[in-house]
Amino acid sequence: MFLRIDRLPVELPVSPKVDPVAAKNVQELLGGRFGEMSTVMNYTFQSFNMRGRDKIRPYYALVSNIAAEEGGHIEIVSAAINSCLNGPRTEFDDEDPSKTPFKDLPGGIFGGHYIASAQTALPVDSRGMPWTGDYVFSSGNLILDLLHNFFLENGARTQKLRVYQMTDNPAARMMLGYLFVRGGVHALAYAKALESLTGVDMKKMLPIPNIGNAVFPEARKFMEKGNHMQLYRFSPNDYKEAATIWNGAAPDGYIEGLGGKTELEFVDAPPEGGNLANLAGIASSFAPNYAPEEIFEIANKLYAKAKNL
Amino acid sequence: MFLRIDRLPVELPVSPKVDPVAAKNVQELLGGRFGEMSTVMNYTFQSFNMRGRDKIRPYYALVSNIAAEEGGHIEIVSAAINSCLNGPRTEFDDEDPSKTPFKDLPGGIFGGHYIASAQTALPVDSRGMPWTGDYVFSSGNLILDLLHNFFLENGARTQKLRVYQMTDNPAARMMLGYLFVRGGVHALAYAKALESLTGVDMKKMLPIPNIGNAVFPEARKFMEKGNHMQLYRFSPNDYKEAATIWNGAAPDGYIEGLGGKTELEFVDAPPEGGNLANLAGIASSFAPNYAPEEIFEIANKLYAKAKNL
Amino acid sequence: MFLRIDRLPVELPVSPKVDPVAAKNVQELLGGRFGEMSTVMNYTFQSFNMRGRDKIRPYYALVSNIAAEEGGHIEIVSAAINSCLNGPRTEFDDEDPSKTPFKDLPGGIFGGHYIASAQTALPVDSRGMPWTGDYVFSSGNLILDLLHNFFLENGARTQKLRVYQMTDNPAARMMLGYLFVRGGVHALAYAKALESLTGVDMKKMLPIPNIGNAVFPEARKFMEKGNHMQLYRFSPNDYKEAATIWNGAAPDGYIEGLGGKTELEFVDAPPEGGNLANLAGIASSFAPNYAPEEIFEIANKLYAKAKNL
Amino acid sequence: MFLRIDRLPVELPVSPKVDPVAAKNVQELLGGRFGEMSTVMNYTFQSFNMRGRDKIRPYYALVSNIAAEEGGHIEIVSAAINSCLNGPRTEFDDEDPSKTPFKDLPGGIFGGHYIASAQTALPVDSRGMPWTGDYVFSSGNLILDLLHNFFLENGARTQKLRVYQMTDNPAARMMLGYLFVRGGVHALAYAKALESLTGVDMKKMLPIPNIGNAVFPEARKFMEKGNHMQLYRFSPNDYKEAATIWNGAAPDGYIEGLGGKTELEFVDAPPEGGNLANLAGIASSFAPNYAPEEIFEIANKLYAKAKNL
Amino acid sequence: MFLRIDRLPVELPVSPKVDPVAAKNVQELLGGRFGEMSTVMNYTFQSFNMRGRDKIRPYYALVSNIAAEEGGHIEIVSAAINSCLNGPRTEFDDEDPSKTPFKDLPGGIFGGHYIASAQTALPVDSRGMPWTGDYVFSSGNLILDLLHNFFLENGARTQKLRVYQMTDNPAARMMLGYLFVRGGVHALAYAKALESLTGVDMKKMLPIPNIGNAVFPEARKFMEKGNHMQLYRFSPNDYKEAATIWNGAAPDGYIEGLGGKTELEFVDAPPEGGNLANLAGIASSFAPNYAPEEIFEIANKLYAKAKNL
Amino acid sequence: MFLRIDRLPVELPVSPKVDPVAAKNVQELLGGRFGEMSTVMNYTFQSFNMRGRDKIRPYYALVSNIAAEEGGHIEIVSAAINSCLNGPRTEFDDEDPSKTPFKDLPGGIFGGHYIASAQTALPVDSRGMPWTGDYVFSSGNLILDLLHNFFLENGARTQKLRVYQMTDNPAARMMLGYLFVRGGVHALAYAKALESLTGVDMKKMLPIPNIGNAVFPEARKFMEKGNHMQLYRFSPNDYKEAATIWNGAAPDGYIEGLGGKTELEFVDAPPEGGNLANLAGIASSFAPNYAPEEIFEIANKLYAKAKNL
C-alpha cells in the first residue's frame, strides 16, 4: 500500500515568466523513456515481482524504498512543469474566452499543454508521446534488474543534464539540481548493491557523464546540506533493511568536499519536504471552471458543514 | 511525496494451480485503458494539476486520497497475476534449464510472462500492449474531470465483472471481490462530488451495470465487514477534507442489507491490510538467479553486518 | 450502408492567409482522442454492435443517426484545416520546385502537412500522432455507452473551446461555432437518453464548461437560426425513432433566448449544407500533378466521351 | 455529408456456432493495415483533400463514391465478426454472471471481444492492435494516390484470401465472397483510372494473386448475378462523373463467363442490400443490460408517447 | 551475412551552419513510413522470406542486392542529418555545461536531437515518432511485393522532393540529389521486374511525380556521371543474376540526355564512395565525454599496444 | 556502405514439423526490445553518430564491426522462424485455396504469419507488435553507450535462454546455441571496452544469468570449435582497430574448458557461414504465386538471355 504526504520533496521557486518551451523540454524527464515515470514504475514492478524476497530482503527493501521516493519525483517534475506553464500568475486570470488569449504561442511548445490540460503536466515526453509500460524492465533476475537500474539512473542523469543546458528557468533548474543529487544517490545505491553481489566496483564508473554534480550551483546547494550522502526511508515502518547496503564511506570523488560528511547515511524518515505551490485558476481555460466563484462557495459550505477538520 | 507500507490491501489466497490464462486476462485490469494503472495515474495527475486548489480543497483531498489508495490497487492486481502465474509452488524450482520446462504452455497465454518477466506481472493489458500515458485525462475543469472519473470507475467495474466471468481462480476472484467493493466506493464518492457541484443525482445511476456487488460471494464477504461504507485516509496527516464529501446516509440499494451500517464512514487511517505472498524463486527462470544460494548467503552477510534492523 | 452528399454541413469562409499553425491546432479536433474521428467511430461501432436492437430501437436510432451526422463533421474539420493551409490561393501555384518554396515555415507547424500531404488534412492529432481505434468505446452496456458518449461530447467541447482561443482564423472559427452548436445538440441528446433510462437529470450538468455557446459570435449566428434546437435525420428512410428521445421543451438555459423556438425539433432530413471549397492546385507540391494541364485535358476528354452526366 | 441506410450490402447467414477464433482472424480485415477501415479512410481523406477538384471531377467522383461504398464494408465485416461471436443465439442469454460463463474459451481468441466489448467487433486487427490513422495515404498527387489505392486493393484481396483459408464459417465466408467481388471492382476501377492518366495497362496485372474469384463458390454466386460488372452510385445526386471511368468492355479474364454481361455497368443507385441481423442480448455480458426488461419497457413507452413513427 | 565498408556512398559537404530545422525535416526520410529504414527493411525481409528462391533467382538477387544498397542509404541520410546538426564545427566545443548553451533553439526542431542524442540522427520521422516494423510489407507473393516496392520508391521520391523544397542546406541537398538518382534506378528496376512478370509497362508511369530528376542541379550532377544508368552489385560474389533484369535500353525520357549512355549498366562492384565526415566532439553534450582528453589518451595507448593495424 | 553475402552465419537444420508456436516465441528475439533488430540498429546508429571518431577509433571500429555481425543475426533468427513455419516441406504445396488449409491452427500462434506473410518472419515481437526505433539508444556519450550495449547483450541473452526453455525445435535451438556464443562474445567485448575506459572489471559480472553457455549442448558445439574466443571482422578492409580491444587472455570461467584456446582471437574475416535453406513455395499461400510455373519459366528465360552469370 501507499500513503501520500501533501508536500513536495523540496519547494520550487515561482517561475518569473510563463515559459511553455521549458515546460515542453522538461516533459522528457517526466514521461520519456528515461523520465521519472520510468524510474517509479520500473522499481515498483521489480519490487512487486521479486522472487525469493524473504531471502534477499536487503535488495527488496532497497528497490521498494527507492520506488517510493520516485513517486515524489514524478510529483516534483510535474510541479516544475506546472511552474513553467503558470509563471508568476497568482490572481485569477479571467480573460475573455471568446477572444484569443492563446494565439501567439511560441513554435517550440507542446500544444497539449493548452488543449488537453489547462497548462499543466501530462505523462508524455518532449515529443508529446505518452509514457508507455514498455519502458518497464522487470526480468526477475536480480543482477540484471540492478544493472538495468544502474543504467537507467545514468541515462536519466544524462538527459537531465541536457535539459539543464536548454533552460535557465529557476523552477526547472531547482528541480534539476535536486534530482541530480537524488539520482546520484540512487545510482550509487545500485552500484553498491551490484558490487555486493558480484564484486564488481561499479562505483568507479560514476559519475556518468564524467562531470560532478557540484559544478551545477543548483545541485551544489543540496550537497552543501549533505543530501547526496543520505538515503531516506519512505515508509512508516518498513524497508529498514536497505540500510545494510547504504552505509560505509562514500567513494572518492563522490563527496566533492561538500556537506561535511564522509559516511553514507541512512535517514530513518522521509525528508521534511516543502510546500506545493497553489496554481492560480485560469477562468479562460475553465480551470477549475469558467466562473469559479460558485464552486468556491460550494466548497466553503462543505467545510462549514463538517466539524472537525 | 509518497510513502509505502509493505502490505497488500488484503491478503490473497494461493492459487491452487499455475494458471497463466487467468493471469493474462487479469492483465487487462492492470495495464488496460480501464486498468488500475489508469485509475492511479488519472487521479495522481489531476491532483498534481488542480488549479485554485486552496479554494476547492475538499475535491483536491478526495482525488488525492483516492489516488493514493489506487497505488495499492496496482499492487493487489499485480499480486493476483503473480499468484496465478506462481501457483502453489513454495519450494525452489530448479528444473534443468537446458531442458524445455516451458514447452507446453496453453495457447491463450501472454508470452511476455515467460520471456520478459519471470512469470510475474507487467504494466500491459490482456493483449500484451503497454499501458500508455494517453489514458490519462486531466483537463483541469473540475466537473469534467470528476465526470471522467465517474465514467472510468464504471468502465473499470464492467471490465472487472467480465474478467470475473472468465476465471474461477481464487486469487483472482478474491482480488476482484475486493475491488468491486472499493471501486464501488470510488464511484459513489465521485457521484457525491459531482452532485455537490451540479445538483445532479449521479448516485441514482449506480450500479453500472445494474447488478449489485452482493451477488458476488467474494465481494459480499467484504460488504459484510462494512468495507463498502468506508473511505480510508491514506496519509499520515493530510487529505482530511475528503470527509466533507464522503459522509451522510448511503443511497438506497447501495447498502444491500450488509455490514450493519447505513451511514458512510470516513476512516482516518489506511486499512490494516494483509501479508504479501512470498513468491517462490524459480532457478530455471533465473529469478532471482540460476543458482541462488550464493546471493542468499550474501544477503545474510549484509544482515549480519548491520546491527539494529 | 452509407451514402454521400457532395456538400459540407455549412460553407466555410476562405482563410485570408496561409495559416499552418492554426491548421496544426485544429488537427486535434480531427484526429485526437476527442476529435471527430472519435465521435464518428464510437457511435458507428456502438450502432454496429448494439445487442437487443429490436427492443431498444429509439436508442439504436439515436446513436446511428448521430454517427451519420459525425461523418459530416470529420469533413468540415478537414475542410477547415484545408482552408487554413490553402489560404486565399485560387490560381494555380507553379513555383519552381527546384527552389525552396517551403523553406521559412513557422516553428509551430505540423511537418506532415508539407511532406506527407499536399498541405491538406490527415487523420492525426495536433502532435501529428495518428488517430487510433483504441479511442473507440463500445461496451455493449447501453447506459455505460451513453455515459461515455455524454462524456466524450463534453470533452470534445472543452478542447474545441481551447482551440478557439488559440486562433482567430475565420475558417477555423466558423467551423468551431457550428460544431459548438451541433456538439451541444448531441450532448443534450445523450443526456436525455440517459435520463429516460435512469431518471438522472444529466441535462442540469450542461454546459460543460459552464459557459454558454451564445458567448461566441460564430456559434450565436447558428443559434439565431435555431440550429441548437434541431436534430436532423441523416437517412433516406431510417432512424425515425430517434424522435422519441429528441422532443419536448428544451431545458432552461439551453435556449439562451435565441432562435425563437422553445421546443426541441426533430428535422426529418439532413441540413441543406453548403458548398465545398475548390482547393487550388499546387504544382510545386505535385498536387494533383507537377504540370497538371495534361491530366486536366484527359479529364475533359472523359467527359466529352460520356453523354448524359 | 453522409447519410445512412439501415441495411447491410448483403444479408449474412447466421453462424452455426459461437466461433471466436474466426472472429479474431476476420478482425484483420476490419482494423488491419489492409482492412476496410483503411479503404474507407484512405479514399475519404483523398476525396477531402483533392486539389484542383473542379478540373478532375471524374477522378474525384470515383474516389469519393468508392469511399462511400467502403463505409458499408466496415459494416459488413463488423457484421461477420458479430455473427461469428454471437453464433445461433436468438433467445436472451441470462447465464449467472457470478458463475464463469466464459471460462473455457479457446487459446486463439482476442480477449477484448469478451472484456472490452460484449462479444462484438472493434476497430482493431487480428493482433488486437488498433487501426491507426498512419495507414492513410493522401499525397495529393493523383497518380501516386491512385497507384496506392490499386496496391491497397490488391493487398487487401490477398489478406482476405488468406483469412478465407483459415475459416469455413459461413457468415465469414459470405462476407468474404461478396468482398472478393466488390474489391475486384475497385481494383479494376483504379486500374482504369490509372490507365486513362498514364496509358499503362494496369488491368493486365489483375488478378493479384493470380487466381480468379470464380474459384470461390461464395464469390461465384455474386458473379453469377453480375455484381462484378457493376459500380454502384452511393449518393442521392452526386458523383455521376465516375461513370466516365467505369464503362466499356471488361478485360479478358475478368468476366470468367459469369453474369451474362460483357460491358461494365454504372448502376445509378446503391444496391438493394439485405437485413442486418438482430444480435441477441446477453444479460451475463450486461448487453444491453443485466436485467434488460426494464429498459425494454422504457423503450416501449417512448414509442407509445411518440405518434407518427 | 553482411559486410561493411567504412565509406559513404558519396561524400557530403559540410553544412555551413548548425541547421536543426533541416535536420528535423530530413528525419522523415530516415525513419518515416517512406524513409530509408523502410526501404532497407522491406527489401531485406522480402529477401529473407522469398519462397521458391532457387527457381526465381533473378528476382531474389535483385531484391537482395537493392536491400544491401539501401543500407548505405540509411547511412547517408543519417550523415546528412548529422551534418545539419553539426554545422561547420571542427574544433572541440567545450562550452560550460552549467550555462545554457542550448537555450535559444528554434521552434521547429526535434528536441530529441538535443536530449536523447548528442545532436545526431535517430531512427524516427519528422514528428519524432519512431520507425516501426509495421512499415514492412512482405506478403510472399512476388508480384504484390514488387508492386509494393514500386509504390514505395515513388512515395519515397515524392517525400524527398518535398523535403528538398523545404531546405537549401547543401549537405541535405547533396544527399537528396544522390538519392533522387538512386531511387530512380530502383523504381525503374522494380518496373522492369514487374514488366517481365506481367507484361505491363510500368516504366511508362515514371517519373512520379511527373518532373524529371535533371531539373534538380544536385541530381543532375550525378546523372552527368551516368549514375542513373547503373545498378551496382553490393556483394563480394553474389546476386549477379540481378543483371538479367537490369539491362537493355533505358526508356525514353529516363536518360534526359545526360551521362552519354543509353543502355542500362550492371556495375559489378559497389561504388567507390566517399569519406565519412568526422563529427566534432561536443564536450558540453558529453560526446564522446565531458573532458574527453582522458579517453583519447586511452585510445592512443590501445593503438600503441597493438602492433599490426 | 554495406555488402551482402548470400550465406547464413551457420546452416540451420530443417524443422521436422510445421511449428508455428515456436516461430511466434522466436519472434521476440527478432523484433522485441531485446531482439536482433535492436542490436543491429543500436550499434549501427551509434557508429553513424560517434563524435570525435578519429580520436577513438578502437571503439568506433568495435561498435561498427559488431553492428555488421548483427546484420547476420537478424538473418539467422529470421531463418529459424522460417524453418519453424515451413517444417520439412520441400515439394511445392498446392492445396486447394478454396478449401481451408489453415483452419485448425493452434491457439498460441501469431496470426500475421498466415495473413500478412506467407508463413515467414516479420520484424515484430512475440506479441506481434512491431519493432520500433524507440528501442535505439545513441546518447553520444561513449561510456553510457557501451554500458547500454553491455546491458542490452545481457538482456538479450536472458530472453534467449527463456525462449530456449520454451521449445525443442532443432532449427530454433541451433540458432539459439549459436547466438548464446556470439552474444557472449559481444558482451565480453563491451565489458573489455568499458574496462579499458573506466578500469571497472565488468567481465567479472558475466555470465548473466549465472549459468554458462556450455550447459546447453547446442552452444557447447560451437564452443568446442572455439567460436566463443573469436571476434570476426566483417569488412573487406576496415575496422581492424577492434583488435586493440579484443585480445589477451579470456577471463576465468569464460573458456569453460572448451575449444582449446585461452587467448581471445581477432579473426580477420567473416566466418565461412552456411547455406540458406530454400523455402518451399506454397501455392495456396500464393507464394511466390498461385500457379507459379509461369513465373518459373519467365525466370528461366531471363537466365537464358543473359550470357555471363
Coordinates of C-alpha atoms in Angstrom, one line a residue, chain A residues 56-187:
Chain A
I56 CA 17.0 -11.3 -0.3
R57 CA 15.3 -8.6 1.7
P58 CA 18.1 -6.1 1.6
Y59 CA 17.7 -5.8 -2.1
Y60 CA 13.9 -5.9 -1.9
A61 CA 13.9 -3.1 0.6
L62 CA 16.3 -1.0 -1.4
V63 CA 14.3 -1.3 -4.6
S64 CA 11.0 -0.8 -2.9
N65 CA 12.1 2.2 -0.9
I66 CA 13.7 3.9 -3.9
A67 CA 10.4 3.2 -5.8
A68 CA 8.6 5.2 -3.1
E69 CA 11.0 8.1 -3.3
E70 CA 10.5 8.2 -7.1
G71 CA 6.8 8.8 -6.5
G72 CA 7.8 12.2 -5.2
H73 CA 10.0 12.7 -8.2
I74 CA 7.1 12.5 -10.7
E75 CA 5.5 15.0 -8.4
I76 CA 8.4 17.5 -8.4
V77 CA 9.0 17.2 -12.2
S78 CA 5.2 17.8 -12.7
A79 CA 5.5 20.8 -10.3
A80 CA 8.4 22.2 -12.3
I81 CA 6.4 21.9 -15.5
N82 CA 3.4 23.5 -13.9
S83 CA 5.5 26.3 -12.5
C84 CA 6.9 27.0 -16.0
L85 CA 3.4 26.9 -17.5
N86 CA 1.9 29.0 -14.8
G87 CA 4.6 31.7 -14.4
P88 CA 4.0 34.3 -11.8
R89 CA 0.2 34.4 -12.1
T90 CA -1.4 34.3 -8.7
E91 CA -4.5 36.3 -9.3
F92 CA -7.3 34.6 -11.1
D93 CA -7.0 35.0 -14.8
D94 CA -10.3 35.9 -16.4
E95 CA -9.5 36.8 -19.9
D96 CA -12.4 36.7 -22.3
P97 CA -12.6 33.2 -23.8
S98 CA -14.3 34.5 -26.9
K99 CA -11.1 36.3 -27.7
T100 CA -7.8 34.6 -28.5
P101 CA -5.8 34.6 -25.3
F102 CA -3.6 31.8 -26.5
K103 CA -2.9 32.9 -30.1
D104 CA 0.7 33.9 -30.2
L105 CA 2.3 30.9 -28.5
P106 CA 5.9 30.2 -29.5
G107 CA 6.6 27.5 -32.1
G108 CA 8.5 25.2 -29.7
I109 CA 5.7 24.3 -27.3
F110 CA 3.6 21.2 -26.7
G111 CA 0.1 22.0 -27.8
G112 CA -1.4 19.5 -25.4
H113 CA -0.5 21.8 -22.6
Y114 CA -3.1 24.3 -23.9
I115 CA -5.6 21.9 -25.4
A116 CA -5.7 18.7 -23.3
S117 CA -4.7 20.1 -19.9
A118 CA -5.1 23.6 -18.5
Q119 CA -1.5 24.4 -18.9
T120 CA -0.3 21.6 -16.6
A121 CA 1.8 18.5 -16.8
L122 CA 0.9 15.3 -18.6
P123 CA 2.6 11.9 -18.6
V124 CA 4.2 12.4 -22.0
D125 CA 7.7 13.1 -23.3
S126 CA 9.1 16.2 -25.0
R127 CA 7.5 14.9 -28.3
G128 CA 4.2 14.8 -26.6
M129 CA 4.3 11.0 -26.9
P130 CA 2.9 9.1 -24.0
W131 CA 4.9 7.2 -21.4
T132 CA 4.4 3.5 -22.1
G133 CA 4.6 0.4 -19.9
D134 CA 7.1 -1.0 -22.4
Y135 CA 9.7 1.2 -20.6
V136 CA 9.4 -1.1 -17.6
F137 CA 12.1 -3.8 -17.3
S138 CA 11.4 -6.5 -14.7
S139 CA 13.3 -9.6 -15.6
G140 CA 13.2 -11.2 -12.2
N141 CA 17.0 -11.8 -12.4
L142 CA 18.3 -9.7 -9.5
I143 CA 21.7 -8.8 -11.1
L144 CA 20.2 -8.0 -14.4
D145 CA 17.5 -5.8 -12.9
L146 CA 20.0 -3.9 -10.8
L147 CA 22.3 -3.5 -13.8
H148 CA 19.3 -2.1 -15.7
N149 CA 18.5 0.3 -12.8
F150 CA 22.2 1.5 -12.7
F151 CA 22.0 2.1 -16.5
L152 CA 18.6 3.8 -16.2
E153 CA 19.8 6.2 -13.5
N154 CA 22.8 7.2 -15.6
G155 CA 20.7 7.6 -18.7
A156 CA 18.3 9.7 -16.8
R157 CA 21.1 11.9 -15.4
T158 CA 22.5 12.5 -18.9
Q159 CA 19.1 13.6 -20.2
K160 CA 18.6 15.9 -17.2
L161 CA 22.0 17.5 -17.8
R162 CA 21.0 18.2 -21.3
V163 CA 17.6 19.7 -20.4
Y164 CA 19.5 21.8 -17.8
Q165 CA 21.5 23.2 -20.7
M166 CA 18.3 24.1 -22.6
T167 CA 16.7 26.3 -19.9
D168 CA 17.6 28.8 -17.2
N169 CA 14.1 28.8 -15.8
P170 CA 14.7 28.8 -12.0
A171 CA 11.8 26.4 -11.2
A172 CA 13.1 23.9 -13.7
R173 CA 16.7 24.3 -12.5
M174 CA 15.9 23.9 -8.8
M175 CA 14.1 20.7 -9.6
L176 CA 17.1 19.6 -11.8
G177 CA 19.6 20.4 -9.1
Y178 CA 17.7 18.4 -6.6
L179 CA 17.3 15.4 -8.9
F180 CA 21.0 15.5 -9.9
V181 CA 21.7 14.9 -6.3
R182 CA 18.9 12.3 -5.6
G183 CA 19.6 10.5 -8.9
G184 CA 23.3 10.4 -7.8
V185 CA 22.3 8.7 -4.6
H186 CA 20.2 6.1 -6.4
A187 CA 23.0 5.4 -9.0

